[in-house]
Amino acid sequence: MRKFLVCLSAVVAVFSCNATEKPIQDSKPLQPPINGYWQQKADYKMEIDMDVETYQFKGKQNIKYTNNSPDVLDKVFYHLYFNAFQPNSEMDARVQSIRKPDARFAPNVGTKENPIYESRIAKLEPNEIGYIDIKSLRQNGKKLVYTISGTVVQVKLNTPIQPGETVSFDMVFKGQVPIQIRRSGRNNKEGVALSMAQWYPKLAEYDDEGWHAYAYIAREFHGVWGNYDVKITIDKTYTIGGTGYLQNADEIGHGYTTKTVIPKGDKLTWHFIAPNVHDFTWAADPEYAHDTLQVPDGPMLHFLYKKTMPQENLDIWKKIQPYSAQLMTYFSDLVGKYPYEQYSIIQGGDGGMEYGMCTLLLGEGTFEGLFKGTISHEMAHTWFQFLLANNEAKHEWMDEGFATYIEYKAMNDIFVEGTINPWSNAYEAYSSLANSGIEQPMTTFADKYDFNQLYSIAAYYKGCVFMSQLGYVIGEDNLDKTIKRYFKEWVFKHPKPLDFIRVAEKVSGLELDWYLVSFTQTTDVIDYAVKSVDDKTVTLERIGIMPMPIDLKVTYTDDSSEDFYIPLRQMRGQKPTSAITKDDWAWSYPTYSLETSKTIKSVEIDPNGFMADVNRKNNLLDLQ
Ligand SMILES: [Zn+2]
């Protein structure tokens, strides 16, 4: 998701153009399992018939569900995300009760001083709400009993699913697309007809932590890996973009091929296949322009945007195309090769959100807003969270933070900005949060932060700092290697925080559990100070409870300077550095003294600002 706010200060004070049918590729086999790792599999077949007058659709769904767990399952859960967009839903209740709600859900109709937040969901009429209405559900052909609570269906199985067994679930359903409130919906403010994200009955994930049948409150998703085969029947004038390779381009046209034999009738049936994904998203509009651009040694990029926008917006949509190709190559080099043959950038008419092989975003912004601010972030999510599919509801910082980290790095490199610390904004935002007294740890469920900014700063900025600061702890080269190895070991899986830090430990040879625990599971802060300087002796002090290794710059009275490195004892080693390495510092000693060879003029802790010290004022002692 695109971040939505910055500072806490106010608060505290192709579709590969195939003409021929493409055989479905099976999910890639897992790498050798790591520590007994397993994951469930759900292969979807769906047929959807959309009525673009009523925005209602009929659907048929078959899921081949494979229980790769060691457990016998006597129930399963489905998400019905569209049910959130109804007055008095759990989402509506949260929007109405949370302090300072997201303005997209509840704009302030009062004043800045006396805000009145009005839930948009509460005002939806029956023909504007979203819903999925299940007509029938069967397991291996036999009818199932189920109960629906809001956005979650609990299904009692007729026959429990044994470890290793594959069963078939068949559902017939009817749905209505809501007026767009957030992410998904119809007829949004940019006039996009259909943005279809999290729109179908979707199996909840079961993993070694059990079921994750989260209600849809606001944030985000966790899904089962599998193959998708989706047929969408819709009015002939509509162009569709989204997840999956179009199988019948010759019957469709719409920018997917020029050689067409269009069938008779008012509607077309689009047939998509998406191998090894955990979501299927699409958008459709009768006024989409559709451009394509082949990334060298990469996927075909598709751009779908309203051709009715003013010329200046259309020019921006042309300008972003080569940059998007460059970005795809950049991220592939940085993290790991993009494994699909297509990626689509689609005007969905709402703030950016990441999906399988595509993103939906606001289309009317400036070049800076659209490319530097949104595409850079949403495309980064292809790696952090789509391919490295952490649980977004539970470990939100792993996708928002890591995506923000590579986004800022990419913008700094692609636009040759030359900033020493491209993440300095993130450090500042985190610092304001840490000093606010109302920080909640990053282990907080994404939907459970006291208010919106606390989530955003923790997930996006502190999560970003977690990564960039790790480069300070283990060294930049080791961080780059960690990111690549993390991708290699965990692509197409569901990694957790421990999985990431274990990779960093293996790459660096350093012990890092203290870093993961203190920075992500507590609100412990880092604050080091230069306590005193006496001729050739420096004394440093640890004020915050969270320890760190120290980079130190000492300048002498003759204007020469030396860089020192003080390892943290509990890391049992040190990062590669050209600085002079001194004795290590065990965290329980509040102070540490260091002798130099010449008379000191000034001392500075972490001169490049890569350590998230929440009080930098005491980092520098200048005797002149
Ligand atoms: Zn995001």
XYZ file of C-alpha atoms and ligand atoms in Angstrom:
625
model
C 0.000 0.000 0.000
C 1.104 3.564 -0.648
C 2.022 5.410 2.489
C -0.346 8.147 3.335
C 1.242 10.476 5.792
C 4.592 11.516 6.961
C 5.071 13.173 10.292
C 3.837 12.593 13.773
C 4.598 16.099 15.019
C 1.020 17.280 14.596
C -0.189 14.324 16.550
C 2.064 14.667 19.462
C 1.773 17.949 19.983
C 0.520 -9.824 -21.632
C -0.459 -10.378 -20.761
C 2.315 -11.475 -23.084
C 0.307 -10.752 -26.221
C -0.112 -14.434 -26.875
C -2.291 -15.428 -29.708
C -2.090 -19.081 -28.767
C -3.132 -20.893 -25.642
C -0.416 -21.125 -23.100
C -0.157 -24.236 -20.997
C -0.368 -23.584 -17.305
C 2.947 -23.931 -15.555
C 2.763 -25.764 -12.301
C 3.951 -24.011 -9.179
C 7.671 -24.281 -8.986
C 8.632 -26.998 -6.560
C 9.817 -25.725 -3.241
C 13.506 -25.376 -2.628
C 14.683 -28.016 -0.196
C 12.504 -27.362 2.847
C 14.080 -25.147 5.466
C 13.573 -26.369 9.014
C 10.657 -28.542 7.928
C 8.903 -25.625 6.208
C 5.660 -26.437 4.385
C 2.870 -24.440 2.808
C -0.654 -25.110 1.631
C -1.629 -24.979 -2.035
C -4.856 -23.755 -3.624
C -5.381 -23.963 -7.389
C -8.331 -21.809 -8.489
C -10.589 -22.090 -11.511
C -13.154 -19.327 -11.779
C -15.758 -18.181 -14.277
C -17.211 -14.741 -13.767
C -20.006 -13.011 -15.631
C -20.103 -9.263 -14.981
C -23.101 -7.010 -15.556
C -21.693 -3.523 -16.105
C -25.102 -1.894 -15.615
C -25.818 -3.220 -12.118
C -22.205 -4.006 -11.144
C -23.344 -7.412 -10.071
C -21.583 -10.574 -11.120
C -22.198 -14.276 -11.095
C -19.336 -16.593 -10.266
C -18.402 -20.250 -10.278
C -15.299 -21.349 -8.467
C -13.423 -24.607 -8.115
C -10.482 -24.843 -5.738
C -8.191 -27.828 -5.611
C -6.868 -27.506 -2.100
C -3.814 -29.489 -1.027
C -3.087 -29.927 2.646
C 0.701 -29.951 2.866
C 0.553 -29.495 6.633
C 1.205 -32.343 9.053
C -2.277 -31.682 10.529
C -5.723 -33.128 9.835
C -8.038 -30.232 8.913
C -11.696 -30.476 9.916
C -12.594 -26.973 8.767
C -11.548 -24.279 6.332
C -12.229 -20.553 6.101
C -12.947 -18.230 3.205
C -12.590 -14.464 3.058
C -15.468 -12.494 1.531
C -13.696 -9.133 1.449
C -16.505 -7.293 -0.358
C -18.789 -7.764 2.671
C -16.656 -5.165 4.474
C -18.219 -2.422 2.375
C -21.579 -2.427 4.132
C -22.960 -0.118 6.827
C -22.190 -1.495 10.288
C -19.593 -3.961 9.015
C -16.522 -4.583 11.189
C -14.621 -2.248 8.854
C -17.274 0.451 9.287
C -17.276 0.018 13.070
C -13.503 0.455 13.186
C -13.598 3.491 10.895
C -16.204 5.070 13.173
C -14.400 4.325 16.425
C -10.690 4.732 15.677
C -9.067 8.062 16.487
C -8.012 9.922 13.331
C -9.227 7.457 10.677
C -7.756 7.195 7.190
C -9.341 10.050 5.207
C -10.129 7.686 2.342
C -12.500 5.789 4.620
C -13.727 8.778 6.614
C -12.985 12.316 5.467
C -13.005 15.147 7.982
C -16.186 17.138 7.349
C -15.572 19.382 10.368
C -12.668 21.740 10.913
C -9.036 21.050 11.679
C -9.581 22.088 15.288
C -12.902 20.275 15.677
C -12.764 17.366 13.288
C -15.841 15.348 12.441
C -14.988 12.146 10.613
C -17.790 10.755 8.515
C -17.641 7.095 7.514
C -18.254 6.708 3.788
C -19.220 3.081 4.326
C -22.056 4.042 6.679
C -23.687 6.018 3.881
C -23.716 3.320 1.217
C -27.147 2.481 -0.216
C -28.163 -1.143 -0.874
C -27.269 -0.835 -4.560
C -23.867 0.658 -3.642
C -22.640 -1.801 -1.022
C -20.366 -4.720 -1.730
C -21.254 -8.312 -1.058
C -20.590 -11.910 -1.945
C -23.614 -14.120 -1.618
C -22.824 -17.847 -1.571
C -25.388 -19.906 -3.460
C -23.802 -23.307 -2.877
C -20.627 -24.857 -1.546
C -19.497 -28.451 -1.965
C -16.518 -30.572 -0.951
C -15.773 -33.341 -3.435
C -19.334 -32.932 -4.735
C -21.059 -33.070 -1.324
C -22.867 -30.105 0.147
C -21.154 -28.305 3.021
C -22.460 -26.497 6.077
C -20.996 -23.067 6.694
C -21.561 -19.918 8.720
C -20.803 -16.374 7.602
C -19.613 -13.775 10.105
C -18.991 -10.492 8.344
C -16.135 -11.041 5.906
C -15.274 -14.584 7.004
C -16.936 -17.892 6.174
C -16.316 -20.824 8.499
C -16.837 -24.152 6.790
C -17.310 -27.436 8.614
C -15.887 -30.181 6.445
C -17.821 -33.381 5.752
C -14.603 -35.330 5.656
C -11.456 -33.992 7.289
C -8.515 -33.374 4.963
C -5.598 -35.632 5.717
C -1.966 -34.488 5.464
C -0.926 -34.675 1.824
C -4.511 -34.962 0.559
C -6.047 -32.786 -2.188
C -9.761 -32.009 -2.086
C -12.051 -30.108 -4.386
C -14.249 -27.205 -3.261
C -16.960 -25.919 -5.595
C -18.766 -22.687 -4.938
C -21.453 -20.831 -6.827
C -21.847 -17.220 -5.802
C -23.224 -13.836 -6.709
C -21.501 -10.577 -5.952
C -21.984 -6.841 -6.079
C -19.075 -4.460 -6.555
C -19.205 -1.629 -3.997
C -18.811 2.035 -4.777
C -15.090 2.399 -4.276
C -14.231 3.158 -0.685
C -10.711 1.790 -0.608
C -8.634 -0.340 -2.995
C -11.496 -2.188 -4.642
C -14.749 -0.982 -6.116
C -16.519 0.802 -8.909
C -16.995 4.319 -10.231
C -14.279 5.972 -8.187
C -13.311 9.612 -8.239
C -11.067 9.115 -11.293
C -13.937 7.481 -13.136
C -12.505 3.971 -13.414
C -15.418 1.593 -13.836
C -14.131 -1.518 -12.053
C -11.155 -2.017 -9.733
C -11.434 -5.635 -8.729
C -9.026 -6.365 -5.893
C -9.804 -8.934 -3.187
C -13.083 -9.531 -4.960
C -13.566 -13.305 -4.971
C -14.188 -15.871 -2.230
C -10.625 -16.555 -1.143
C -9.401 -19.392 1.052
C -7.733 -18.289 4.261
C -4.151 -19.385 4.844
C -3.241 -22.151 7.241
C 0.395 -22.395 8.264
C 2.510 -23.577 11.169
C 0.863 -20.868 13.279
C -2.621 -22.202 12.473
C -5.485 -20.469 10.674
C -5.332 -16.837 9.603
C -9.011 -16.116 9.047
C -8.679 -12.398 9.610
C -11.712 -10.176 9.238
C -11.203 -7.412 6.680
C -10.900 -4.307 8.836
C -8.548 -2.129 6.789
C -5.191 -3.783 6.284
C -3.884 -6.126 4.393
C -3.627 -9.686 3.188
C -2.223 -13.174 3.547
C -3.082 -15.814 0.983
C -2.459 -19.337 -0.222
C -0.005 -19.923 -3.080
C -1.388 -21.635 -6.166
C -2.274 -21.461 -9.846
C -5.201 -19.418 -11.145
C -7.319 -20.035 -14.233
C -9.891 -17.252 -14.558
C -12.498 -16.496 -17.226
C -14.159 -13.106 -17.077
C -17.142 -12.351 -19.286
C -17.831 -8.656 -19.659
C -19.245 -6.065 -22.040
C -17.239 -5.976 -25.263
C -16.219 -2.331 -24.907
C -14.287 -2.927 -21.674
C -10.505 -3.379 -21.559
C -9.179 -5.548 -18.740
C -5.751 -5.428 -17.107
C -4.504 -7.385 -14.140
C -2.933 -10.584 -12.868
C -2.442 -13.414 -15.331
C -1.542 -14.066 -18.952
C -4.330 -13.621 -21.467
C -4.848 -16.924 -23.267
C -7.189 -15.833 -26.047
C -5.827 -12.484 -27.200
C -6.922 -13.229 -30.770
C -10.556 -13.188 -29.625
C -10.046 -10.057 -27.545
C -7.819 -7.440 -29.144
C -7.898 -4.403 -26.816
C -4.165 -3.835 -27.229
C -3.197 -7.458 -26.542
C -2.888 -8.293 -30.222
C -3.766 -6.690 -33.531
C -4.743 -9.959 -35.223
C -8.232 -10.648 -34.027
C -11.311 -12.573 -34.933
C -13.764 -11.092 -32.472
C -16.727 -13.336 -31.649
C -20.261 -12.065 -32.144
C -22.383 -10.843 -29.230
C -22.281 -7.992 -26.711
C -19.779 -9.612 -24.390
C -16.321 -11.146 -24.550
C -14.879 -13.847 -22.339
C -11.310 -13.122 -21.295
C -9.319 -16.178 -20.268
C -6.374 -15.623 -17.920
C -3.853 -17.958 -16.403
C -1.582 -16.971 -13.533
C 0.948 -19.518 -12.341
C 2.187 -19.565 -8.763
C 0.535 -16.520 -7.253
C -1.494 -15.911 -4.095
C -3.963 -13.400 -5.459
C -5.791 -12.498 -8.645
C -6.685 -8.858 -9.287
C -8.100 -7.066 -12.311
C -9.503 -3.737 -13.406
C -11.736 -2.900 -16.350
C -12.864 0.236 -18.079
C -14.304 1.106 -21.499
C -11.958 4.108 -21.739
C -8.609 2.505 -21.011
C -5.651 3.273 -23.228
C -3.346 0.258 -23.296
C 0.386 0.517 -23.999
C 3.033 -2.156 -23.728
C 6.797 -1.999 -23.300
C 9.180 -4.954 -23.277
C 11.798 -4.814 -20.509
C 15.088 -6.172 -21.893
C 15.642 -9.602 -20.304
C 12.492 -8.973 -18.283
C 8.710 -8.947 -18.480
C 6.356 -7.148 -20.838
C 5.049 -4.066 -19.075
C 1.423 -3.098 -19.634
C 0.082 0.378 -18.905
C -3.674 0.887 -18.646
C -5.002 4.371 -18.035
C -8.019 6.489 -18.895
C -7.539 7.989 -22.331
C -10.080 10.667 -21.377
C -7.633 12.326 -18.951
C -6.232 15.781 -19.873
C -3.267 15.720 -22.272
C -0.769 16.588 -19.531
C -1.758 13.416 -17.647
C -1.539 11.345 -20.799
C 1.974 12.746 -21.357
C 2.945 11.673 -17.840
C 1.669 8.149 -18.543
C 3.993 8.059 -21.559
C 6.905 9.470 -19.568
C 6.652 6.865 -16.800
C 7.027 3.949 -19.202
C 10.806 3.827 -19.789
C 11.394 4.677 -16.129
C 9.178 1.773 -15.104
C 11.230 -0.550 -17.286
C 14.422 0.760 -15.702
C 12.943 0.225 -12.241
C 11.967 -3.363 -13.044
C 15.566 -4.096 -14.045
C 16.914 -2.273 -10.993
C 14.814 -4.263 -8.522
C 15.531 -7.526 -10.343
C 19.267 -6.864 -9.988
C 18.979 -5.736 -6.376
C 16.738 -8.480 -4.993
C 16.190 -11.272 -7.501
C 14.938 -11.697 -11.050
C 11.268 -10.908 -11.598
C 9.894 -14.368 -12.381
C 6.733 -13.646 -14.383
C 6.451 -12.629 -18.028
C 4.317 -9.576 -17.445
C 3.700 -6.720 -15.042
C 0.854 -4.220 -15.370
C 0.607 -0.683 -14.080
C -3.073 0.151 -13.959
C -5.007 3.278 -13.129
C -7.335 1.876 -10.487
C -8.528 5.263 -9.264
C -7.437 4.895 -5.640
C -4.152 5.178 -3.727
C -1.594 2.586 -4.781
C -1.841 -1.031 -3.788
C 0.267 -4.013 -4.753
C -1.137 -7.174 -6.311
C 0.029 -10.210 -8.240
C 1.826 -9.156 -11.440
C 0.246 -5.704 -11.224
C -0.507 -2.612 -9.243
C -3.626 -0.440 -9.109
C -2.988 3.217 -8.422
C -4.239 6.784 -8.708
C -3.623 7.950 -12.250
C -4.014 11.709 -12.263
C -0.937 12.854 -10.360
C 2.273 14.563 -11.365
C 5.260 12.598 -12.652
C 6.829 12.886 -9.200
C 3.687 11.648 -7.482
C 2.946 8.892 -9.944
C 6.416 7.507 -10.580
C 8.698 8.571 -7.734
C 5.993 8.410 -5.098
C 3.790 5.516 -6.150
C 5.027 3.194 -8.908
C 8.454 3.029 -7.239
C 6.790 1.825 -4.043
C 4.165 -0.484 -5.502
C 6.570 -2.186 -7.875
C 8.942 -2.703 -4.915
C 6.112 -4.652 -3.291
C 6.366 -7.217 -6.062
C 9.366 -8.507 -4.110
C 8.322 -7.503 -0.599
C 5.324 -8.870 -0.149
C 4.201 -10.570 -3.319
C 7.115 -12.919 -4.004
C 8.417 -12.918 -0.437
C 4.907 -13.254 0.910
C 5.081 -12.336 4.557
C 1.831 -12.113 6.482
C 0.861 -8.473 5.955
C -1.648 -8.442 8.787
C 0.937 -9.536 11.303
C 4.365 -8.476 10.046
C 3.393 -5.335 8.183
C 6.858 -3.823 8.568
C 8.406 -6.614 6.511
C 6.544 -5.554 3.373
C 5.988 -1.829 3.889
C 9.385 -1.228 5.443
C 11.422 -3.337 3.047
C 9.540 -1.956 0.021
C 10.210 1.577 1.265
C 13.888 0.699 1.700
C 14.394 -0.480 -1.890
C 12.125 2.266 -3.239
C 14.266 5.030 -1.704
C 17.462 3.286 -2.763
C 16.175 2.985 -6.337
C 15.092 6.622 -6.574
C 18.460 7.764 -5.242
C 20.284 5.664 -7.848
C 17.993 6.089 -10.865
C 17.773 9.854 -10.506
C 21.430 10.062 -9.399
C 20.533 12.071 -6.357
C 23.804 11.163 -4.664
C 22.414 11.385 -1.137
C 24.646 9.641 1.418
C 21.625 8.452 3.366
C 18.614 8.148 1.026
C 16.541 6.921 3.999
C 17.042 10.001 6.183
C 13.309 10.867 5.977
C 12.519 7.483 7.433
C 14.994 7.980 10.287
C 13.438 11.362 11.085
C 9.899 9.990 11.060
C 10.897 7.049 13.247
C 12.703 9.353 15.658
C 9.635 11.540 16.047
C 7.613 8.407 16.761
C 10.110 7.045 19.282
C 10.187 10.375 21.102
C 6.397 10.756 21.073
C 5.746 8.475 24.022
C 2.929 6.755 22.124
C 4.893 4.366 19.942
C 3.539 0.825 19.674
C 5.916 -2.033 18.812
C 6.064 -3.318 15.251
C 4.635 -6.648 16.421
C 1.244 -4.918 16.773
C -1.351 -6.367 14.396
C -1.681 -4.016 11.430
C -5.316 -3.282 12.281
C -4.724 -2.729 15.982
C -2.637 0.425 16.124
C -4.319 3.144 18.178
C -4.523 5.337 15.129
C -3.453 5.521 11.563
C -0.167 7.408 11.841
C 1.186 5.032 14.453
C 0.753 2.189 11.990
C 2.187 4.115 9.069
C 5.313 5.354 10.772
C 6.009 1.992 12.388
C 5.385 -0.120 9.288
C 6.832 2.111 6.552
C 9.510 4.136 8.257
C 10.673 2.112 11.226
C 10.495 -0.945 8.980
C 12.673 0.848 6.430
C 15.103 1.891 9.161
C 15.250 -1.732 10.335
C 16.719 -2.609 6.953
C 19.005 0.370 6.344
C 20.291 0.217 9.924
C 21.009 -3.472 9.440
C 23.474 -2.302 6.796
C 25.139 -0.229 9.514
C 25.220 -3.269 11.834
C 26.521 -5.936 9.443
C 28.002 -3.788 6.635
C 26.494 -2.671 3.317
C 27.917 -5.560 1.295
C 26.559 -8.080 3.753
C 23.151 -6.411 3.600
C 23.110 -6.612 -0.192
C 24.025 -10.301 0.009
C 21.403 -10.891 2.695
C 18.656 -9.417 0.518
C 19.655 -11.592 -2.439
C 19.918 -14.763 -0.367
C 16.619 -14.023 1.395
C 14.995 -13.885 -2.034
C 16.676 -17.071 -3.189
C 15.639 -19.058 -0.137
C 12.168 -17.624 0.411
C 10.743 -16.652 -2.993
C 7.220 -18.102 -3.494
C 6.944 -18.786 0.233
C 5.779 -17.126 3.455
C 8.860 -15.932 5.328
C 8.663 -14.570 8.867
C 10.903 -12.086 10.684
C 13.073 -14.855 12.098
C 13.627 -16.268 8.610
C 14.976 -12.938 7.435
C 17.305 -12.378 10.364
C 18.617 -15.959 10.143
C 19.668 -15.250 6.573
C 21.446 -12.084 7.754
C 23.184 -14.109 10.467
C 24.346 -16.751 7.998
C 25.624 -14.161 5.529
C 27.416 -12.002 8.105
C 28.465 -14.673 10.590
C 27.171 -12.380 13.346
C 24.608 -12.972 16.082
C 21.601 -10.735 15.450
C 18.637 -11.977 17.485
C 19.059 -9.008 19.839
C 18.534 -6.689 16.870
C 15.345 -8.374 15.733
C 13.881 -8.546 19.237
C 14.715 -5.047 20.461
C 13.885 -3.178 17.282
C 10.746 -5.024 16.212
C 9.229 -6.492 19.365
C 9.792 -3.633 21.817
C 9.874 0.140 21.800
C 13.400 0.189 23.242
C 15.364 3.122 21.870
C 18.942 3.734 20.820
C 20.610 6.757 22.358
C 24.373 7.023 22.624
C 26.225 10.127 23.774
C 29.747 11.459 23.816
C 29.952 11.864 27.594
C 33.338 13.533 27.851
C 36.648 14.182 26.139
C 39.799 14.633 28.138
C 42.855 15.403 25.993
C 43.363 11.994 24.298
C 40.563 10.074 26.008
C 36.974 9.815 24.832
C 34.231 8.453 27.057
C 30.987 7.332 25.455
C 27.729 6.588 27.213
C 24.821 4.305 26.356
C 21.660 6.108 27.473
C 18.976 4.109 25.603
C 18.461 0.452 26.521
C 19.000 -0.823 22.981
C 22.697 -1.421 22.305
C 24.501 -0.977 19.001
C 27.991 -1.267 17.604
C 29.503 2.194 17.228
C 31.052 4.033 14.290
C 33.054 6.921 15.656
C 34.857 9.819 13.998
C 37.566 11.577 15.990
C 39.078 14.829 14.726
C 42.320 16.052 16.270
C 43.589 19.537 16.989
C 45.919 19.243 13.960
C 42.728 18.795 11.815
C 43.547 15.201 10.919
C 40.902 12.603 11.746
C 40.476 8.878 12.363
C 37.485 6.557 12.094
C 37.023 3.982 14.828
C 34.712 1.022 15.122
C 33.584 -0.390 18.461
C 32.006 -3.839 18.033
C 29.081 -4.872 20.195
C 30.194 -7.865 22.227
C 26.961 -9.870 21.879
C 27.348 -9.915 18.088
C 30.408 -12.147 18.586
C 32.195 -10.569 15.671
C 32.351 -7.412 13.620
C 31.321 -5.979 10.293
C 33.907 -5.514 7.534
C 35.191 -1.960 7.915
C 38.170 0.196 7.013
C 37.891 1.930 10.408
C 40.268 1.143 13.273
C 38.613 -1.584 15.298
C 38.811 -1.165 19.061
C 37.863 -3.514 21.916
C 34.244 -4.575 21.941
C 31.637 -3.044 24.242
C 29.322 -5.297 26.216
C 25.929 -3.639 26.539
C 25.575 -3.881 30.304
C 28.441 -1.409 30.824
C 26.859 2.050 30.582
C 30.130 3.724 29.548
C 33.135 2.980 27.380
C 36.470 4.773 27.129
C 38.809 4.908 24.189
C 42.381 6.229 24.021
C 43.674 8.083 20.969
C 47.166 9.054 19.925
C 46.657 12.785 19.565
C 44.845 15.615 21.298
C 41.188 15.607 20.377
C 39.232 18.476 18.896
C 35.879 16.798 18.280
C 34.181 13.426 18.483
C 31.117 12.267 16.616
C 29.132 9.037 16.967
C 27.746 7.691 13.663
C 28.605 10.716 11.493
C 26.671 9.327 8.475
C 23.442 8.929 10.423
C 22.775 5.255 9.746
C 22.113 4.412 13.390
C 18.598 5.252 14.550
C 19.744 7.277 17.526
C 16.670 9.064 18.862
C 18.675 11.945 20.272
C 21.442 12.988 17.919
C 22.203 16.207 19.804
C 24.506 14.360 22.201
C 26.303 12.451 19.427
C 28.769 15.245 18.736
C 31.132 16.876 21.180
C 33.130 19.692 19.650
C 35.668 21.288 21.960
C 36.133 24.357 19.785
Zn 3.192 -0.292 0.567
